[in-house]
PDB file of C-alpha atoms in Angstrom:
ATOM      1  CA  MET A  15       0.711  10.102   4.349  1.00 48.00           C
ATOM      2  CA  THR A  16       1.627   6.421   2.276  1.00 49.00           C
ATOM      3  CA  ARG A  17       3.293   3.905   4.293  1.00 49.00           C
ATOM      4  CA  HIS A  18       5.391   1.560   2.365  1.00 46.00           C
ATOM      5  CA  ARG A  19       7.238  -1.384   3.407  1.00 46.00           C
ATOM      6  CA  THR A  20       7.878  -3.854   0.435  1.00 44.00           C
ATOM      7  CA  ASP A  21      10.993  -5.193  -1.200  1.00 42.00           C
ATOM      8  CA  ARG A  22      11.876  -5.682  -4.846  1.00 40.00           C
ATOM      9  CA  VAL A  23      10.467  -8.498  -6.481  1.00 40.00           C
ATOM     10  CA  THR A  24      12.585 -11.842  -6.548  1.00 40.00           C
ATOM     11  CA  THR A  25      10.251 -14.723  -6.326  1.00 43.00           C
ATOM     12  CA  VAL A  26       6.789 -15.286  -6.682  1.00 47.00           C
ATOM     13  CA  GLU A  27       4.511 -17.929  -4.524  1.00 55.00           C
ATOM     14  CA  PRO A  28       0.966 -18.502  -4.574  1.00 61.00           C
ATOM     15  CA  THR A  29      -0.621 -15.543  -3.554  1.00 79.00           C
ATOM     16  CA  ARG A  30      -4.309 -14.637  -3.652  1.00 90.00           C
ATOM     17  CA  THR A  31      -5.682 -11.122  -2.710  1.00 94.00           C
ATOM     18  CA  ARG A  32      -8.926 -10.137  -1.454  1.00 95.00           C
ATOM     19  CA  GLU A  33     -10.993  -7.348   0.196  1.00 96.00           C
ATOM     20  CA  ALA A  34     -10.031  -7.128   3.796  1.00 97.00           C
ATOM     21  CA  VAL A  35     -12.408  -8.252   6.401  1.00 97.00           C
ATOM     22  CA  ARG A  36     -13.289  -7.968  10.264  1.00 97.00           C
ATOM     23  CA  ALA A  37     -11.040 -11.160  10.732  1.00 96.00           C
ATOM     24  CA  ASP A  38      -8.037  -9.867   9.141  1.00 96.00           C
ATOM     25  CA  LEU A  39      -7.463  -6.695  11.159  1.00 97.00           C
ATOM     26  CA  LEU A  40      -5.305  -8.291  14.162  1.00 97.00           C
ATOM     27  CA  ALA A  41      -2.599  -9.653  11.073  1.00 97.00           C
ATOM     28  CA  VAL A  42      -2.607  -6.086   9.450  1.00 98.00           C
ATOM     29  CA  PHE A  43      -2.266  -4.413  12.747  1.00 98.00           C
ATOM     30  CA  ARG A  44       0.764  -6.998  13.357  1.00 97.00           C
ATOM     31  CA  ILE A  45       2.109  -6.401   9.954  1.00 98.00           C
ATOM     32  CA  GLU A  46       1.959  -2.608  10.554  1.00 97.00           C
ATOM     33  CA  LYS A  47       3.607  -2.579  14.020  1.00 97.00           C
ATOM     34  CA  ALA A  48       6.569  -4.802  12.663  1.00 96.00           C
ATOM     35  CA  SER A  49       6.944  -2.685   9.841  1.00 93.00           C
ATOM     36  CA  PHE A  50       6.691   0.891  10.856  1.00 88.00           C
ATOM     37  CA  ALA A  51       8.318   2.568  14.065  1.00 82.00           C
ATOM     38  CA  GLN A  52       4.904   4.790  14.221  1.00 83.00           C
ATOM     39  CA  PRO A  53       2.118   2.243  13.203  1.00 92.00           C
ATOM     40  CA  TRP A  54      -1.161   3.189  12.439  1.00 94.00           C
ATOM     41  CA  PRO A  55      -3.401   2.886  15.377  1.00 96.00           C
ATOM     42  CA  TYR A  56      -5.864  -0.502  14.979  1.00 96.00           C
ATOM     43  CA  ARG A  57      -9.156   1.449  14.629  1.00 96.00           C
ATOM     44  CA  ALA A  58      -7.417   3.487  11.302  1.00 96.00           C
ATOM     45  CA  PHE A  59      -7.907   0.324   9.653  1.00 97.00           C
ATOM     46  CA  GLU A  60     -11.271  -0.211  10.714  1.00 97.00           C
ATOM     47  CA  ARG A  61     -12.797   2.724   8.798  1.00 95.00           C
ATOM     48  CA  PHE A  62     -11.654   1.087   5.609  1.00 97.00           C
ATOM     49  CA  LEU A  63     -13.407  -2.140   6.033  1.00 97.00           C
ATOM     50  CA  GLY A  64     -15.625  -2.274   2.859  1.00 95.00           C
ATOM     51  CA  ILE A  65     -13.405  -0.164   0.823  1.00 94.00           C
ATOM     52  CA  PRO A  66     -12.257  -2.031  -2.557  1.00 92.00           C
ATOM     53  CA  GLY A  67      -8.905  -0.665  -2.155  1.00 95.00           C
ATOM     54  CA  PHE A  68      -8.448  -2.058   1.225  1.00 98.00           C
ATOM     55  CA  LEU A  69      -6.691  -5.741   0.080  1.00 98.00           C
ATOM     56  CA  VAL A  70      -4.773  -8.169   1.868  1.00 98.00           C
ATOM     57  CA  ALA A  71      -2.657 -11.116   0.587  1.00 97.00           C
ATOM     58  CA  ASP A  72      -3.218 -14.855   1.336  1.00 91.00           C
ATOM     59  CA  VAL A  73       0.010 -16.856   0.723  1.00 85.00           C
ATOM     60  CA  ASP A  74       0.108 -20.822   0.379  1.00 75.00           C
ATOM     61  CA  ASP A  75       3.629 -21.368   1.267  1.00 62.00           C
ATOM     62  CA  GLY A  76       3.364 -25.225   2.142  1.00 62.00           C
ATOM     63  CA  GLY A  77       2.746 -24.790   5.817  1.00 56.00           C
ATOM     64  CA  GLU A  78       0.254 -21.952   6.607  1.00 53.00           C
ATOM     65  CA  THR A  79      -2.351 -21.640   3.991  1.00 55.00           C
ATOM     66  CA  GLY A  80      -4.114 -18.698   3.925  1.00 74.00           C
ATOM     67  CA  ALA A  81      -1.504 -16.501   6.127  1.00 89.00           C
ATOM     68  CA  ILE A  82      -1.946 -13.000   5.451  1.00 95.00           C
ATOM     69  CA  ALA A  83       1.669 -11.971   4.250  1.00 96.00           C
ATOM     70  CA  GLY A  84       0.798  -8.270   3.674  1.00 97.00           C
ATOM     71  CA  TYR A  85      -1.861  -5.557   2.904  1.00 98.00           C
ATOM     72  CA  VAL A  86      -2.787  -2.505   0.772  1.00 98.00           C
ATOM     73  CA  VAL A  87      -4.876   0.423   1.677  1.00 98.00           C
ATOM     74  CA  ALA A  88      -6.229   2.658  -0.955  1.00 97.00           C
ATOM     75  CA  ASP A  89      -9.049   4.835  -1.801  1.00 95.00           C
ATOM     76  CA  SER A  90     -10.010   7.510  -4.063  1.00 93.00           C
ATOM     77  CA  GLU A  91     -11.495  11.193  -3.382  1.00 89.00           C
ATOM     78  CA  ARG A  92     -13.492  13.925  -5.353  1.00 88.00           C
ATOM     79  CA  GLN A  93     -10.943  16.327  -6.546  1.00 84.00           C
ATOM     80  CA  ARG A  94     -11.321  19.148  -9.521  1.00 84.00           C
ATOM     81  CA  GLY A  95     -11.239  17.347 -12.611  1.00 79.00           C
ATOM     82  CA  GLY A  96     -12.317  14.085 -11.087  1.00 86.00           C
ATOM     83  CA  PRO A  97     -11.485  11.354  -8.840  1.00 91.00           C
ATOM     84  CA  VAL A  98      -7.969  10.879  -7.815  1.00 94.00           C
ATOM     85  CA  GLY A  99      -6.744   7.568  -5.902  1.00 96.00           C
ATOM     86  CA  HIS A 100      -4.531   7.436  -2.896  1.00 96.00           C
ATOM     87  CA  VAL A 101      -2.368   4.645  -2.032  1.00 97.00           C
ATOM     88  CA  LYS A 102      -2.059   5.203   1.731  1.00 97.00           C
ATOM     89  CA  ASP A 103      -0.769   2.270   3.447  1.00 96.00           C
ATOM     90  CA  ILE A 104       1.256  -0.776   2.137  1.00 97.00           C
ATOM     91  CA  ALA A 105       3.103  -3.206   3.703  1.00 96.00           C
ATOM     92  CA  VAL A 106       4.160  -6.794   3.673  1.00 96.00           C
ATOM     93  CA  ASP A 107       5.068  -9.205   6.590  1.00 96.00           C
ATOM     94  CA  PRO A 108       9.041  -9.094   7.141  1.00 95.00           C
ATOM     95  CA  SER A 109       9.179 -13.064   6.660  1.00 94.00           C
ATOM     96  CA  TYR A 110       7.433 -12.803   3.326  1.00 93.00           C
ATOM     97  CA  ARG A 111       9.659  -9.919   1.635  1.00 91.00           C
ATOM     98  CA  GLY A 112      11.300 -10.104  -1.434  1.00 90.00           C
ATOM     99  CA  ARG A 113       8.897 -12.497  -3.107  1.00 90.00           C
ATOM    100  CA  GLY A 114       6.576 -10.238  -5.275  1.00 92.00           C
ATOM    101  CA  ILE A 115       3.991  -9.942  -2.554  1.00 94.00           C
ATOM    102  CA  GLY A 116       4.348  -6.141  -2.589  1.00 95.00           C
ATOM    103  CA  ALA A 117       4.155  -5.837  -6.332  1.00 95.00           C
ATOM    104  CA  THR A 118       1.033  -8.144  -6.507  1.00 95.00           C
ATOM    105  CA  LEU A 119      -0.918  -6.004  -3.820  1.00 97.00           C
ATOM    106  CA  LEU A 120      -0.316  -2.475  -5.780  1.00 97.00           C
ATOM    107  CA  GLU A 121      -1.041  -3.918  -8.639  1.00 96.00           C
ATOM    108  CA  ARG A 122      -4.461  -5.088  -7.367  1.00 96.00           C
ATOM    109  CA  ALA A 123      -5.116  -1.907  -5.371  1.00 96.00           C
ATOM    110  CA  LEU A 124      -4.374  -0.205  -8.984  1.00 96.00           C
ATOM    111  CA  ASP A 125      -6.820  -2.298 -10.538  1.00 95.00           C
ATOM    112  CA  ALA A 126      -9.586  -1.168  -7.969  1.00 95.00           C
ATOM    113  CA  MET A 127      -9.043   2.311  -8.371  1.00 94.00           C
ATOM    114  CA  TYR A 128      -8.999   1.913 -12.170  1.00 94.00           C
ATOM    115  CA  ARG A 129     -12.741   0.309 -12.123  1.00 93.00           C
ATOM    116  CA  GLN A 130     -13.354   3.032  -9.763  1.00 91.00           C
ATOM    117  CA  GLN A 131     -12.525   5.536 -12.888  1.00 92.00           C
ATOM    118  CA  VAL A 132     -10.103   7.634 -11.249  1.00 94.00           C
ATOM    119  CA  GLY A 133      -8.043   9.513 -13.530  1.00 92.00           C
ATOM    120  CA  ARG A 134      -4.853   9.278 -11.587  1.00 95.00           C
ATOM    121  CA  VAL A 135      -3.048   7.762  -8.321  1.00 97.00           C
ATOM    122  CA  LYS A 136      -0.849   9.409  -6.015  1.00 97.00           C
ATOM    123  CA  LEU A 137       1.451   8.213  -3.133  1.00 97.00           C
ATOM    124  CA  GLU A 138       3.748   9.496  -0.722  1.00 96.00           C
ATOM    125  CA  VAL A 139       6.846   7.568  -0.070  1.00 95.00           C
ATOM    126  CA  ARG A 140      10.076   8.303   2.183  1.00 93.00           C
ATOM    127  CA  GLU A 141      12.921   9.739   0.140  1.00 95.00           C
ATOM    128  CA  SER A 142      15.345   7.036   1.250  1.00 95.00           C
ATOM    129  CA  ASN A 143      13.034   3.970   0.753  1.00 93.00           C
ATOM    130  CA  GLU A 144      14.880   2.938  -2.228  1.00 93.00           C
ATOM    131  CA  PRO A 145      13.211  -0.627  -2.737  1.00 91.00           C
ATOM    132  CA  ALA A 146       9.568   1.139  -2.634  1.00 93.00           C
ATOM    133  CA  LEU A 147      10.463   3.766  -5.004  1.00 96.00           C
ATOM    134  CA  ALA A 148      11.900   0.950  -7.547  1.00 95.00           C
ATOM    135  CA  LEU A 149       8.635  -0.951  -7.141  1.00 95.00           C
ATOM    136  CA  TYR A 150       6.545   2.217  -7.845  1.00 97.00           C
ATOM    137  CA  ARG A 151       8.731   3.169 -10.900  1.00 96.00           C
ATOM    138  CA  GLN A 152       7.937  -0.391 -12.445  1.00 96.00           C
ATOM    139  CA  TYR A 153       4.078   0.700 -12.050  1.00 96.00           C
ATOM    140  CA  GLY A 154       4.754   3.684 -13.821  1.00 96.00           C
ATOM    141  CA  PHE A 155       4.838   6.459 -10.932  1.00 98.00           C
ATOM    142  CA  VAL A 156       6.485   9.454 -11.430  1.00 98.00           C
ATOM    143  CA  HIS A 157       7.925  12.133  -8.923  1.00 98.00           C
ATOM    144  CA  ARG A 158       5.515  14.998  -8.907  1.00 97.00           C
ATOM    145  CA  SER A 159       6.757  16.962  -5.841  1.00 97.00           C
ATOM    146  CA  THR A 160       8.396  16.918  -2.392  1.00 97.00           C
ATOM    147  CA  ALA A 161       7.052  17.363   0.764  1.00 97.00           C
ATOM    148  CA  THR A 162       9.531  18.705   2.769  1.00 97.00           C
ATOM    149  CA  GLY A 163       9.842  17.447   6.825  1.00 95.00           C
ATOM    150  CA  TYR A 164       6.697  15.216   5.954  1.00 93.00           C
ATOM    151  CA  TYR A 165       7.606  12.583   8.280  1.00 90.00           C
ATOM    152  CA  ALA A 166       7.790  12.829  12.050  1.00 90.00           C
ATOM    153  CA  ASP A 167      11.301  12.089  12.141  1.00 92.00           C
ATOM    154  CA  GLY A 168      11.779  15.251   9.159  1.00 94.00           C
ATOM    155  CA  GLU A 169      12.449  13.261   6.317  1.00 94.00           C
ATOM    156  CA  ASP A 170      10.816  14.369   3.307  1.00 95.00           C
ATOM    157  CA  ALA A 171       8.246  12.396   1.149  1.00 95.00           C
ATOM    158  CA  LEU A 172       8.114  12.025  -2.455  1.00 97.00           C
ATOM    159  CA  VAL A 173       4.972  12.658  -3.898  1.00 97.00           C
ATOM    160  CA  LEU A 174       4.414   9.882  -6.844  1.00 98.00           C
ATOM    161  CA  VAL A 175       1.959   9.967  -9.604  1.00 97.00           C
ATOM    162  CA  ARG A 176       0.647   7.734 -12.012  1.00 97.00           C
ATOM    163  CA  GLU A 177      -1.819   8.835 -14.483  1.00 95.00           C
ATOM    164  CA  PHE A 178      -4.585   6.483 -15.900  1.00 90.00           C
ATOM    165  CA  ASP A 179      -4.864   7.282 -19.588  1.00 75.00           C
TER     166      ASP A 179
END
């Protein structure tokens, strides 16, 4: 399941992305709980430490230098025809939404997967999540299929794919 909590790009402030480390997990988990009705458990994030696609965004907003403003979890798996990337979870702290941080995180995750030589990247998104859909379309994702009743509340997920040429 891909998790998303991002808004459209409106402004950009100084943002640094880097691989997540253990010290980031509490901030990541707090953002997860603030973003989703059914958050991933803390331990789920632990198993992605050291994966090049588990990234956090540090923001210098004039007050809290280095505050964790968002994260993305993306990895790759071998399938027939070569490795495939999967954006599993992406969220931005509610107080930082609308500033381009989600776009920055997605772009860096795509770069990480490209360096892993994946041929394509997939993700799942709620059919009703228009801000996330707009962001993914900006980055070349197209609708490939629909997973009926994918989410616990019965909402469908759109499976989006971006091909790397």
